[in-house]
mmCIF file of C-alpha atoms in Angstrom:
data_model
loop_
_atom_site.group_PDB
_atom_site.id
_atom_site.type_symbol
_atom_site.label_atom_id
_atom_site.label_comp_id
_atom_site.label_asym_id
_atom_site.label_seq_id
_atom_site.Cartn_x
_atom_site.Cartn_y
_atom_site.Cartn_z
ATOM 1 C CA MET A 1 56.432 -153.647 -136.984
ATOM 2 C CA LYS A 2 54.681 -150.425 -138.328
ATOM 3 C CA SER A 3 56.437 -147.476 -136.767
ATOM 4 C CA ILE A 4 54.085 -144.630 -136.470
ATOM 5 C CA ILE A 5 54.773 -140.908 -134.919
ATOM 6 C CA ILE A 6 52.181 -139.323 -132.661
ATOM 7 C CA THR A 7 53.034 -135.706 -132.335
ATOM 8 C CA GLY A 8 51.582 -134.163 -129.121
ATOM 9 C CA GLY A 9 50.759 -137.509 -127.519
ATOM 10 C CA ALA A 10 51.429 -135.922 -124.124
ATOM 11 C CA GLY A 11 48.665 -133.129 -124.437
ATOM 12 C CA PHE A 12 44.800 -133.834 -124.023
ATOM 13 C CA ILE A 13 43.504 -135.613 -127.225
ATOM 14 C CA GLY A 14 47.006 -136.856 -128.153
ATOM 15 C CA SER A 15 47.468 -138.844 -124.945
ATOM 16 C CA HIS A 16 44.036 -140.609 -125.636
ATOM 17 C CA VAL A 17 45.600 -141.382 -129.255
ATOM 18 C CA VAL A 18 48.560 -142.844 -127.977
ATOM 19 C CA ARG A 19 47.016 -145.136 -125.318
ATOM 20 C CA LEU A 20 44.570 -146.351 -127.710
ATOM 21 C CA PHE A 21 47.008 -147.309 -130.151
ATOM 22 C CA VAL A 22 49.611 -148.847 -127.772
ATOM 23 C CA ASN A 23 47.389 -151.024 -126.269
ATOM 24 C CA LYS A 24 45.338 -152.157 -129.579
ATOM 25 C CA TYR A 25 48.258 -152.257 -131.949
ATOM 26 C CA PRO A 26 51.194 -154.141 -129.865
ATOM 27 C CA GLU A 27 52.901 -155.176 -133.034
ATOM 28 C CA TYR A 28 53.232 -151.472 -133.961
ATOM 29 C CA ARG A 29 56.316 -149.162 -132.518
ATOM 30 C CA ILE A 30 54.157 -146.151 -131.413
ATOM 31 C CA ILE A 31 56.837 -142.762 -130.861
ATOM 32 C CA ASN A 32 55.443 -140.234 -129.149
ATOM 33 C CA VAL A 33 56.752 -136.619 -130.101
ATOM 34 C CA ASP A 34 55.961 -133.771 -127.430
ATOM 35 C CA LYS A 35 57.976 -130.654 -126.683
ATOM 36 C CA LEU A 36 56.254 -130.697 -123.201
ATOM 37 C CA THR A 37 55.111 -127.396 -123.356
ATOM 38 C CA TYR A 38 52.591 -126.321 -120.709
ATOM 39 C CA ALA A 39 49.800 -128.519 -122.210
ATOM 40 C CA GLY A 40 52.036 -131.603 -122.304
ATOM 41 C CA ASN A 41 51.858 -133.786 -119.535
ATOM 42 C CA LEU A 42 53.492 -137.224 -119.278
ATOM 43 C CA ALA A 43 51.179 -138.025 -116.024
ATOM 44 C CA ASN A 44 48.638 -138.429 -118.764
ATOM 45 C CA LEU A 45 50.202 -141.734 -120.174
ATOM 46 C CA LYS A 46 51.933 -143.223 -116.992
ATOM 47 C CA ASP A 47 49.598 -146.428 -117.425
ATOM 48 C CA ILE A 48 51.192 -147.344 -120.936
ATOM 49 C CA GLU A 49 54.798 -145.389 -120.333
ATOM 50 C CA ASP A 50 56.517 -148.992 -119.427
ATOM 51 C CA LYS A 51 54.853 -150.861 -122.505
ATOM 52 C CA PRO A 52 57.287 -152.522 -125.027
ATOM 53 C CA ASN A 53 56.037 -150.767 -128.031
ATOM 54 C CA TYR A 54 55.841 -147.088 -126.733
ATOM 55 C CA CYS A 55 58.596 -144.896 -127.007
ATOM 56 C CA PHE A 56 58.551 -141.084 -125.906
ATOM 57 C CA VAL A 57 60.841 -138.599 -127.617
ATOM 58 C CA LYS A 58 61.170 -134.707 -126.316
ATOM 59 C CA ALA A 59 61.351 -132.630 -129.341
ATOM 60 C CA ASP A 60 59.917 -129.185 -130.792
ATOM 61 C CA ILE A 61 58.172 -130.081 -133.884
ATOM 62 C CA CYS A 62 59.729 -126.929 -135.528
ATOM 63 C CA ASP A 63 63.056 -128.490 -134.981
ATOM 64 C CA PHE A 64 63.427 -129.921 -138.795
ATOM 65 C CA ASP A 65 66.709 -131.574 -138.371
ATOM 66 C CA ALA A 66 65.817 -133.314 -135.324
ATOM 67 C CA ILE A 67 62.367 -134.313 -136.893
ATOM 68 C CA TYR A 68 64.208 -135.505 -139.638
ATOM 69 C CA ALA A 69 66.531 -137.613 -137.903
ATOM 70 C CA LEU A 70 63.886 -138.882 -136.303
ATOM 71 C CA MET A 71 62.175 -140.239 -139.263
ATOM 72 C CA GLN A 72 65.073 -141.791 -140.323
ATOM 73 C CA GLU A 73 66.153 -143.505 -137.107
ATOM 74 C CA GLU A 74 63.077 -145.055 -136.538
ATOM 75 C CA HIS A 75 62.114 -145.916 -140.174
ATOM 76 C CA VAL A 76 58.795 -144.121 -139.826
ATOM 77 C CA ASP A 77 55.544 -145.529 -141.704
ATOM 78 C CA GLY A 78 53.006 -143.099 -140.629
ATOM 79 C CA VAL A 79 52.694 -139.571 -138.941
ATOM 80 C CA ILE A 80 49.312 -138.621 -136.926
ATOM 81 C CA HIS A 81 49.719 -134.982 -136.454
ATOM 82 C CA LEU A 82 47.917 -133.405 -133.466
ATOM 83 C CA ALA A 83 50.769 -131.068 -132.062
ATOM 84 C CA ALA A 84 49.399 -127.329 -131.584
ATOM 85 C CA GLU A 85 48.584 -124.789 -129.953
ATOM 86 C CA SER A 86 45.041 -124.343 -129.464
ATOM 87 C CA HIS A 87 43.630 -121.893 -127.002
ATOM 88 C CA VAL A 88 42.417 -119.051 -128.940
ATOM 89 C CA ASP A 89 42.440 -116.598 -125.819
ATOM 90 C CA ARG A 90 46.102 -117.036 -125.925
ATOM 91 C CA SER A 91 46.133 -116.804 -129.992
ATOM 92 C CA ILE A 92 44.646 -113.433 -129.368
ATOM 93 C CA LYS A 93 47.684 -112.597 -126.859
ATOM 94 C CA ASP A 94 50.279 -114.168 -128.756
ATOM 95 C CA PRO A 95 49.644 -114.864 -132.411
ATOM 96 C CA PHE A 96 53.415 -115.525 -133.279
ATOM 97 C CA THR A 97 53.522 -118.415 -130.918
ATOM 98 C CA PHE A 98 50.577 -119.746 -132.886
ATOM 99 C CA ALA A 99 51.934 -119.101 -136.623
ATOM 100 C CA ARG A 100 55.325 -120.801 -135.243
ATOM 101 C CA THR A 101 53.870 -124.085 -133.901
ATOM 102 C CA ASN A 102 50.855 -124.736 -136.080
ATOM 103 C CA VAL A 103 52.112 -123.487 -139.434
ATOM 104 C CA MET A 104 55.801 -124.042 -139.388
ATOM 105 C CA GLY A 105 55.624 -127.257 -137.053
ATOM 106 C CA THR A 106 53.364 -128.895 -139.517
ATOM 107 C CA LEU A 107 55.517 -127.400 -142.606
ATOM 108 C CA SER A 108 58.416 -128.956 -140.672
ATOM 109 C CA MET A 109 56.688 -132.136 -140.278
ATOM 110 C CA LEU A 110 55.596 -132.617 -143.873
ATOM 111 C CA GLN A 111 58.956 -131.649 -145.369
ATOM 112 C CA ALA A 112 60.661 -134.395 -142.891
ATOM 113 C CA ALA A 113 57.988 -136.952 -143.582
ATOM 114 C CA LYS A 114 58.408 -136.282 -147.560
ATOM 115 C CA LEU A 115 62.340 -136.481 -147.852
ATOM 116 C CA TYR A 116 62.491 -139.634 -145.918
ATOM 117 C CA TRP A 117 59.968 -141.273 -147.426
ATOM 118 C CA GLU A 118 61.146 -140.216 -151.181
ATOM 119 C CA SER A 119 64.334 -141.743 -150.017
ATOM 120 C CA LEU A 120 62.961 -145.393 -149.924
ATOM 121 C CA PRO A 121 62.456 -147.727 -152.687
ATOM 122 C CA GLU A 122 59.081 -147.913 -152.135
ATOM 123 C CA LYS A 123 58.497 -144.249 -151.676
ATOM 124 C CA TYR A 124 54.994 -143.570 -150.695
ATOM 125 C CA GLU A 125 53.499 -146.814 -150.733
ATOM 126 C CA GLY A 126 52.130 -147.881 -147.449
ATOM 127 C CA LYS A 127 52.911 -144.845 -145.606
ATOM 128 C CA ARG A 128 50.453 -141.847 -144.609
ATOM 129 C CA PHE A 129 50.353 -138.468 -142.951
ATOM 130 C CA TYR A 130 47.447 -137.756 -140.897
ATOM 131 C CA HIS A 131 46.658 -133.771 -139.728
ATOM 132 C CA ILE A 132 44.280 -133.208 -137.134
ATOM 133 C CA SER A 133 42.382 -129.989 -137.619
ATOM 134 C CA THR A 134 39.479 -128.025 -135.985
ATOM 135 C CA ASP A 135 36.030 -126.948 -136.984
ATOM 136 C CA GLU A 136 37.254 -123.327 -136.364
ATOM 137 C CA VAL A 137 38.567 -123.138 -139.719
ATOM 138 C CA TYR A 138 35.403 -123.013 -140.982
ATOM 139 C CA GLY A 139 34.374 -119.623 -139.424
ATOM 140 C CA ALA A 140 30.786 -119.514 -137.751
ATOM 141 C CA LEU A 141 27.348 -120.309 -138.000
ATOM 142 C CA ARG A 142 24.176 -118.481 -137.841
ATOM 143 C CA LEU A 143 22.031 -119.198 -134.296
ATOM 144 C CA ASP A 144 19.020 -118.919 -136.281
ATOM 145 C CA HIS A 145 19.851 -121.326 -138.973
ATOM 146 C CA PRO A 146 20.197 -124.433 -136.625
ATOM 147 C CA GLU A 147 19.714 -126.276 -139.965
ATOM 148 C CA GLU A 148 23.361 -125.311 -141.006
ATOM 149 C CA LEU A 149 26.409 -127.280 -140.329
ATOM 150 C CA PHE A 150 30.100 -127.413 -141.440
ATOM 151 C CA THR A 151 30.450 -130.057 -144.101
ATOM 152 C CA GLU A 152 33.896 -130.856 -145.678
ATOM 153 C CA THR A 153 33.228 -128.378 -148.460
ATOM 154 C CA THR A 154 32.384 -125.551 -146.429
ATOM 155 C CA LYS A 155 34.323 -122.358 -147.073
ATOM 156 C CA TYR A 156 37.350 -121.620 -145.024
ATOM 157 C CA GLN A 157 36.557 -118.320 -142.902
ATOM 158 C CA PRO A 158 38.858 -118.422 -139.893
ATOM 159 C CA HIS A 159 38.281 -115.398 -137.566
ATOM 160 C CA SER A 160 41.027 -115.938 -134.983
ATOM 161 C CA PRO A 161 44.670 -116.111 -135.072
ATOM 162 C CA TYR A 162 44.259 -119.749 -133.597
ATOM 163 C CA SER A 163 41.680 -120.660 -136.339
ATOM 164 C CA ALA A 164 43.889 -119.187 -139.049
ATOM 165 C CA SER A 165 47.038 -120.668 -138.198
ATOM 166 C CA LYS A 166 45.333 -124.068 -137.977
ATOM 167 C CA ALA A 167 43.574 -123.154 -141.748
ATOM 168 C CA SER A 168 46.873 -122.318 -142.932
ATOM 169 C CA SER A 169 48.596 -125.731 -141.981
ATOM 170 C CA ASP A 170 45.276 -127.535 -143.357
ATOM 171 C CA HIS A 171 46.074 -125.955 -146.868
ATOM 172 C CA PHE A 172 50.064 -127.195 -146.738
ATOM 173 C CA VAL A 173 49.057 -130.594 -145.696
ATOM 174 C CA ARG A 174 46.566 -130.735 -148.804
ATOM 175 C CA ALA A 175 49.541 -129.208 -150.826
ATOM 176 C CA PHE A 176 51.945 -131.600 -149.941
ATOM 177 C CA HIS A 177 49.663 -134.364 -151.934
ATOM 178 C CA ASP A 178 48.731 -131.956 -154.740
ATOM 179 C CA THR A 179 52.707 -131.045 -155.684
ATOM 180 C CA TYR A 180 54.497 -134.425 -154.355
ATOM 181 C CA GLY A 181 51.789 -136.948 -154.172
ATOM 182 C CA MET A 182 52.204 -137.350 -150.628
ATOM 183 C CA PRO A 183 49.469 -139.488 -148.949
ATOM 184 C CA THR A 184 47.744 -137.108 -146.623
ATOM 185 C CA ILE A 185 44.511 -136.977 -144.938
ATOM 186 C CA VAL A 186 42.860 -134.118 -142.972
ATOM 187 C CA THR A 187 40.163 -134.233 -140.234
ATOM 188 C CA ASN A 188 38.420 -131.164 -138.685
ATOM 189 C CA CYS A 189 37.121 -132.064 -135.112
ATOM 190 C CA SER A 190 34.407 -130.256 -132.785
ATOM 191 C CA ASN A 191 34.986 -129.464 -129.360
ATOM 192 C CA ASN A 192 36.607 -132.445 -127.262
ATOM 193 C CA TYR A 193 35.816 -132.753 -123.632
ATOM 194 C CA GLY A 194 36.797 -135.719 -120.873
ATOM 195 C CA PRO A 195 39.515 -136.671 -118.845
ATOM 196 C CA TYR A 196 42.812 -135.445 -118.901
ATOM 197 C CA GLN A 197 42.147 -131.928 -120.754
ATOM 198 C CA PHE A 198 44.200 -129.335 -119.324
ATOM 199 C CA PRO A 199 42.119 -127.014 -116.919
ATOM 200 C CA GLU A 200 42.313 -123.629 -119.292
ATOM 201 C CA LYS A 201 39.429 -124.941 -121.293
ATOM 202 C CA LEU A 202 35.897 -124.791 -120.369
ATOM 203 C CA ILE A 203 34.788 -127.859 -118.987
ATOM 204 C CA PRO A 204 37.816 -128.722 -116.630
ATOM 205 C CA LEU A 205 38.112 -124.993 -115.661
ATOM 206 C CA PHE A 206 34.591 -125.053 -114.211
ATOM 207 C CA ILE A 207 34.733 -128.411 -113.011
ATOM 208 C CA ASN A 208 37.600 -127.215 -110.438
ATOM 209 C CA ASN A 209 36.365 -123.803 -109.790
ATOM 210 C CA ILE A 210 33.052 -125.241 -108.878
ATOM 211 C CA ARG A 211 35.020 -127.557 -106.613
ATOM 212 C CA HIS A 212 36.654 -124.602 -104.785
ATOM 213 C CA ARG A 213 33.599 -122.496 -105.281
ATOM 214 C CA LYS A 214 35.440 -120.013 -107.432
ATOM 215 C CA PRO A 215 33.566 -117.543 -109.871
ATOM 216 C CA LEU A 216 32.789 -119.275 -113.398
ATOM 217 C CA PRO A 217 33.662 -116.615 -116.122
ATOM 218 C CA VAL A 218 31.010 -116.653 -118.855
ATOM 219 C CA TYR A 219 31.620 -114.510 -122.001
ATOM 220 C CA GLY A 220 28.775 -112.399 -123.214
ATOM 221 C CA LYS A 221 25.524 -114.091 -122.068
ATOM 222 C CA GLY A 222 26.605 -117.064 -122.567
ATOM 223 C CA GLU A 223 24.466 -117.792 -125.955
ATOM 224 C CA ASN A 224 27.362 -119.193 -128.144
ATOM 225 C CA VAL A 225 26.860 -122.678 -129.391
ATOM 226 C CA ARG A 226 29.519 -125.628 -129.603
ATOM 227 C CA ASP A 227 29.356 -129.131 -130.828
ATOM 228 C CA TRP A 228 30.867 -131.391 -128.394
ATOM 229 C CA LEU A 229 32.514 -134.609 -128.435
ATOM 230 C CA PHE A 230 33.834 -137.097 -125.959
ATOM 231 C CA VAL A 231 37.544 -137.401 -126.477
ATOM 232 C CA GLU A 232 37.663 -141.147 -126.614
ATOM 233 C CA ASP A 233 34.731 -141.160 -129.718
ATOM 234 C CA HIS A 234 37.470 -138.682 -131.236
ATOM 235 C CA ALA A 235 40.380 -141.069 -130.685
ATOM 236 C CA ARG A 236 38.224 -144.106 -132.079
ATOM 237 C CA ALA A 237 37.401 -141.840 -135.145
ATOM 238 C CA ILE A 238 41.274 -141.212 -135.603
ATOM 239 C CA ASP A 239 41.903 -144.768 -135.064
ATOM 240 C CA LEU A 240 39.462 -145.890 -137.991
ATOM 241 C CA ILE A 241 40.602 -143.048 -140.216
ATOM 242 C CA PHE A 242 44.279 -143.646 -140.131
ATOM 243 C CA HIS A 243 43.362 -147.500 -141.270
ATOM 244 C CA LYS A 244 40.560 -147.106 -143.390
ATOM 245 C CA GLY A 245 40.266 -143.406 -144.673
ATOM 246 C CA LYS A 246 40.684 -142.338 -148.451
ATOM 247 C CA VAL A 247 44.019 -140.455 -149.134
ATOM 248 C CA ALA A 248 43.556 -136.972 -150.065
ATOM 249 C CA GLU A 249 40.239 -136.962 -148.462
ATOM 250 C CA THR A 250 38.563 -134.465 -145.810
ATOM 251 C CA TYR A 251 36.851 -136.014 -142.686
ATOM 252 C CA ASN A 252 34.302 -133.929 -140.297
ATOM 253 C CA ILE A 253 34.509 -135.451 -136.852
ATOM 254 C CA GLY A 254 31.572 -134.243 -134.607
ATOM 255 C CA GLY A 255 29.402 -135.278 -132.044
ATOM 256 C CA PHE A 256 25.984 -134.148 -133.219
ATOM 257 C CA ASN A 257 25.763 -132.409 -129.969
ATOM 258 C CA GLU A 258 25.001 -128.645 -130.120
ATOM 259 C CA TRP A 259 24.972 -126.975 -126.929
ATOM 260 C CA LYS A 260 24.817 -123.126 -125.810
ATOM 261 C CA ASN A 261 27.594 -122.531 -123.466
ATOM 262 C CA ILE A 262 25.305 -121.209 -120.784
ATOM 263 C CA ASP A 263 23.170 -124.557 -120.495
ATOM 264 C CA ILE A 264 26.469 -127.158 -120.571
ATOM 265 C CA ILE A 265 27.840 -124.942 -117.321
ATOM 266 C CA LYS A 266 24.344 -125.334 -116.051
ATOM 267 C CA VAL A 267 24.599 -129.458 -116.299
ATOM 268 C CA VAL A 268 28.069 -129.276 -115.233
ATOM 269 C CA ILE A 269 27.331 -127.284 -112.080
ATOM 270 C CA ASN A 270 24.353 -129.632 -111.529
ATOM 271 C CA THR A 271 26.751 -132.832 -111.792
ATOM 272 C CA VAL A 272 29.521 -131.743 -109.797
ATOM 273 C CA ASP A 273 27.215 -130.658 -106.999
ATOM 274 C CA ARG A 274 25.385 -134.012 -107.152
ATOM 275 C CA LEU A 275 29.064 -135.864 -107.284
ATOM 276 C CA LEU A 276 30.181 -133.777 -104.140
ATOM 277 C CA GLY A 277 26.987 -134.420 -102.220
ATOM 278 C CA ARG A 278 25.764 -130.433 -101.919
ATOM 279 C CA LYS A 279 22.415 -129.694 -103.437
ATOM 280 C CA GLU A 280 22.050 -129.903 -106.918
ATOM 281 C CA GLY A 281 22.208 -126.589 -108.332
ATOM 282 C CA GLU A 282 23.542 -124.728 -105.074
ATOM 283 C CA ASP A 283 26.718 -123.247 -107.055
ATOM 284 C CA LEU A 284 24.410 -121.672 -110.009
ATOM 285 C CA ASP A 285 25.428 -118.142 -108.329
ATOM 286 C CA LEU A 286 29.256 -118.798 -109.127
ATOM 287 C CA ILE A 287 28.232 -117.866 -112.989
ATOM 288 C CA THR A 288 30.010 -114.196 -113.393
ATOM 289 C CA PHE A 289 29.261 -112.849 -116.899
ATOM 290 C CA VAL A 290 32.253 -111.425 -118.542
ATOM 291 C CA THR A 291 32.989 -109.095 -121.703
ATOM 292 C CA ASP A 292 32.874 -111.338 -124.873
ATOM 293 C CA ARG A 293 36.039 -112.575 -126.175
ATOM 294 C CA ALA A 294 37.203 -110.518 -129.308
ATOM 295 C CA GLY A 295 36.210 -111.963 -132.796
ATOM 296 C CA HIS A 296 33.820 -115.059 -130.557
ATOM 297 C CA ASP A 297 32.247 -117.370 -133.098
ATOM 298 C CA LEU A 298 28.376 -117.672 -132.416
ATOM 299 C CA ARG A 299 28.035 -121.105 -133.554
ATOM 300 C CA TYR A 300 29.855 -124.398 -134.605
ATOM 301 C CA ALA A 301 28.280 -127.291 -135.926
ATOM 302 C CA ILE A 302 29.479 -130.283 -137.433
ATOM 303 C CA ASP A 303 28.219 -132.655 -140.420
ATOM 304 C CA SER A 304 29.962 -136.151 -139.463
ATOM 305 C CA ARG A 305 27.548 -138.226 -142.118
ATOM 306 C CA LYS A 306 30.404 -138.416 -144.662
ATOM 307 C CA LEU A 307 32.330 -140.041 -141.791
ATOM 308 C CA LYS A 308 29.623 -142.466 -140.694
ATOM 309 C CA THR A 309 28.648 -143.642 -144.361
ATOM 310 C CA GLU A 310 31.767 -144.463 -146.018
ATOM 311 C CA LEU A 311 33.590 -145.787 -142.483
ATOM 312 C CA GLY A 312 30.543 -146.649 -140.210
ATOM 313 C CA TRP A 313 31.818 -144.303 -137.209
ATOM 314 C CA GLU A 314 29.414 -142.282 -135.100
ATOM 315 C CA PRO A 315 29.801 -141.259 -131.447
ATOM 316 C CA SER A 316 29.394 -143.875 -128.517
ATOM 317 C CA LEU A 317 28.161 -141.631 -125.717
ATOM 318 C CA GLN A 318 25.548 -139.211 -125.338
ATOM 319 C CA PHE A 319 26.041 -135.920 -124.014
ATOM 320 C CA GLU A 320 24.799 -136.546 -120.186
ATOM 321 C CA GLU A 321 26.876 -139.757 -120.111
ATOM 322 C CA GLY A 322 30.109 -138.274 -121.216
ATOM 323 C CA ILE A 323 29.904 -135.470 -118.688
ATOM 324 C CA GLU A 324 28.903 -137.851 -116.056
ATOM 325 C CA ARG A 325 31.936 -139.731 -116.849
ATOM 326 C CA THR A 326 34.137 -136.859 -117.174
ATOM 327 C CA VAL A 327 33.007 -135.058 -113.818
ATOM 328 C CA ARG A 328 33.849 -138.341 -111.976
ATOM 329 C CA TRP A 329 37.394 -138.630 -113.598
ATOM 330 C CA TYR A 330 38.288 -134.932 -112.410
ATOM 331 C CA LEU A 331 36.669 -135.036 -109.010
ATOM 332 C CA GLU A 332 38.517 -138.745 -108.258
ATOM 333 C CA ASN A 333 41.834 -137.610 -110.034
ATOM 334 C CA GLN A 334 42.412 -134.591 -107.768
ATOM 335 C CA GLU A 335 46.360 -135.145 -107.610
ATOM 336 C CA TRP A 336 46.659 -134.680 -111.135
ATOM 337 C CA MET A 337 44.294 -131.382 -111.038
ATOM 338 C CA ASP A 338 46.035 -130.225 -108.464
ATOM 339 C CA ASN A 339 49.637 -130.951 -109.884
ATOM 340 C CA ILE A 340 48.444 -129.241 -113.249
ATOM 341 C CA THR A 341 47.028 -125.939 -111.803
ATOM 342 C CA SER A 342 50.279 -125.501 -109.337
ATOM 343 C CA GLY A 343 52.575 -126.097 -111.662
ATOM 344 C CA GLU A 344 54.500 -128.981 -109.900
ATOM 345 C CA TYR A 345 54.230 -131.136 -113.381
ATOM 346 C CA GLU A 346 56.117 -128.929 -115.177
ATOM 347 C CA LYS A 347 59.002 -128.627 -112.704
ATOM 348 C CA TYR A 348 59.218 -132.313 -112.291
ATOM 349 C CA TYR A 349 59.673 -132.593 -116.184
ATOM 350 C CA GLU A 350 61.891 -129.878 -116.428
ATOM 351 C CA SER A 351 64.167 -131.463 -113.826
ATOM 352 C CA MET A 352 63.640 -135.150 -115.510
ATOM 353 C CA TYR A 353 65.040 -134.038 -118.987
ATOM 354 C CA ALA A 354 67.648 -131.000 -118.114
ATOM 355 C CA ASN A 355 70.449 -133.120 -118.300
ATOM 356 C CA ARG A 356 69.138 -135.245 -121.265
#
């Protein structure tokens, strides 16, 4: 039985990856390591929490001693490292937290894996450290050059404390391969959307605000462009790359699906209004333009052709279908959303683990 740690498995993308691996690979032992910060929610995994091949460990990835002990206790064969602080606005207000979690936390995971694997007779044979990163490390693309895309060789030019911290962690992962021979892989993905996303991010935030007819704050004129990827497609890519990707390679994962923020907001409004039985477009007047974010990158766009050519992956959903599924999920899971926005889920898990 392979034993795999998935960090940040109670978060948005992580919970989808954990669910996929637990259900698809009953012969694997999946250890979900999560600190349960504000964005981690075990309610995201209610449907698989009793599976015999699933285990949750509440731990901070920056706690090297705890992570190293876990590596030894669980005889870990692989790491899929998703745990990260990821909200740009929060990074602007508190860069130290992002440096701690994203840089030092990644270094802690790397060093723990290195020391444990090097202690084994087979050392790195059959082992893998897979680090999930972001397209934001590449900086920004120009709006007037739509043919330009981020490739795996695009120069790093991070513009926010968040992207700078992720760029640094990427470099540490590659350095551990180059220095120690650790079998590492890095992927850089575009904006994810779908069920279980914490409602500080654009799509779930706006779905909830439309439901309650609250203002929809749009930075600048809403002209910033993002490439959107349905989270279940991202989880499929992670599965494929973990098993079939080449060691020391980088793979970009994107949806080939660019939208201006203002256009995606209008699609969300129309979809929510229709599904709530309102007149389509009735809530367009909720859009409120606000002062642009500091250092706001104009455009991100991922070139995923390497992943398609080498491993055969491509997105399964068109954006309109993905948005329809996403909006329906949030509207049908109001208890989940209400517990998140009220903070009740944090109180519940604080009490659950208070005496452990």
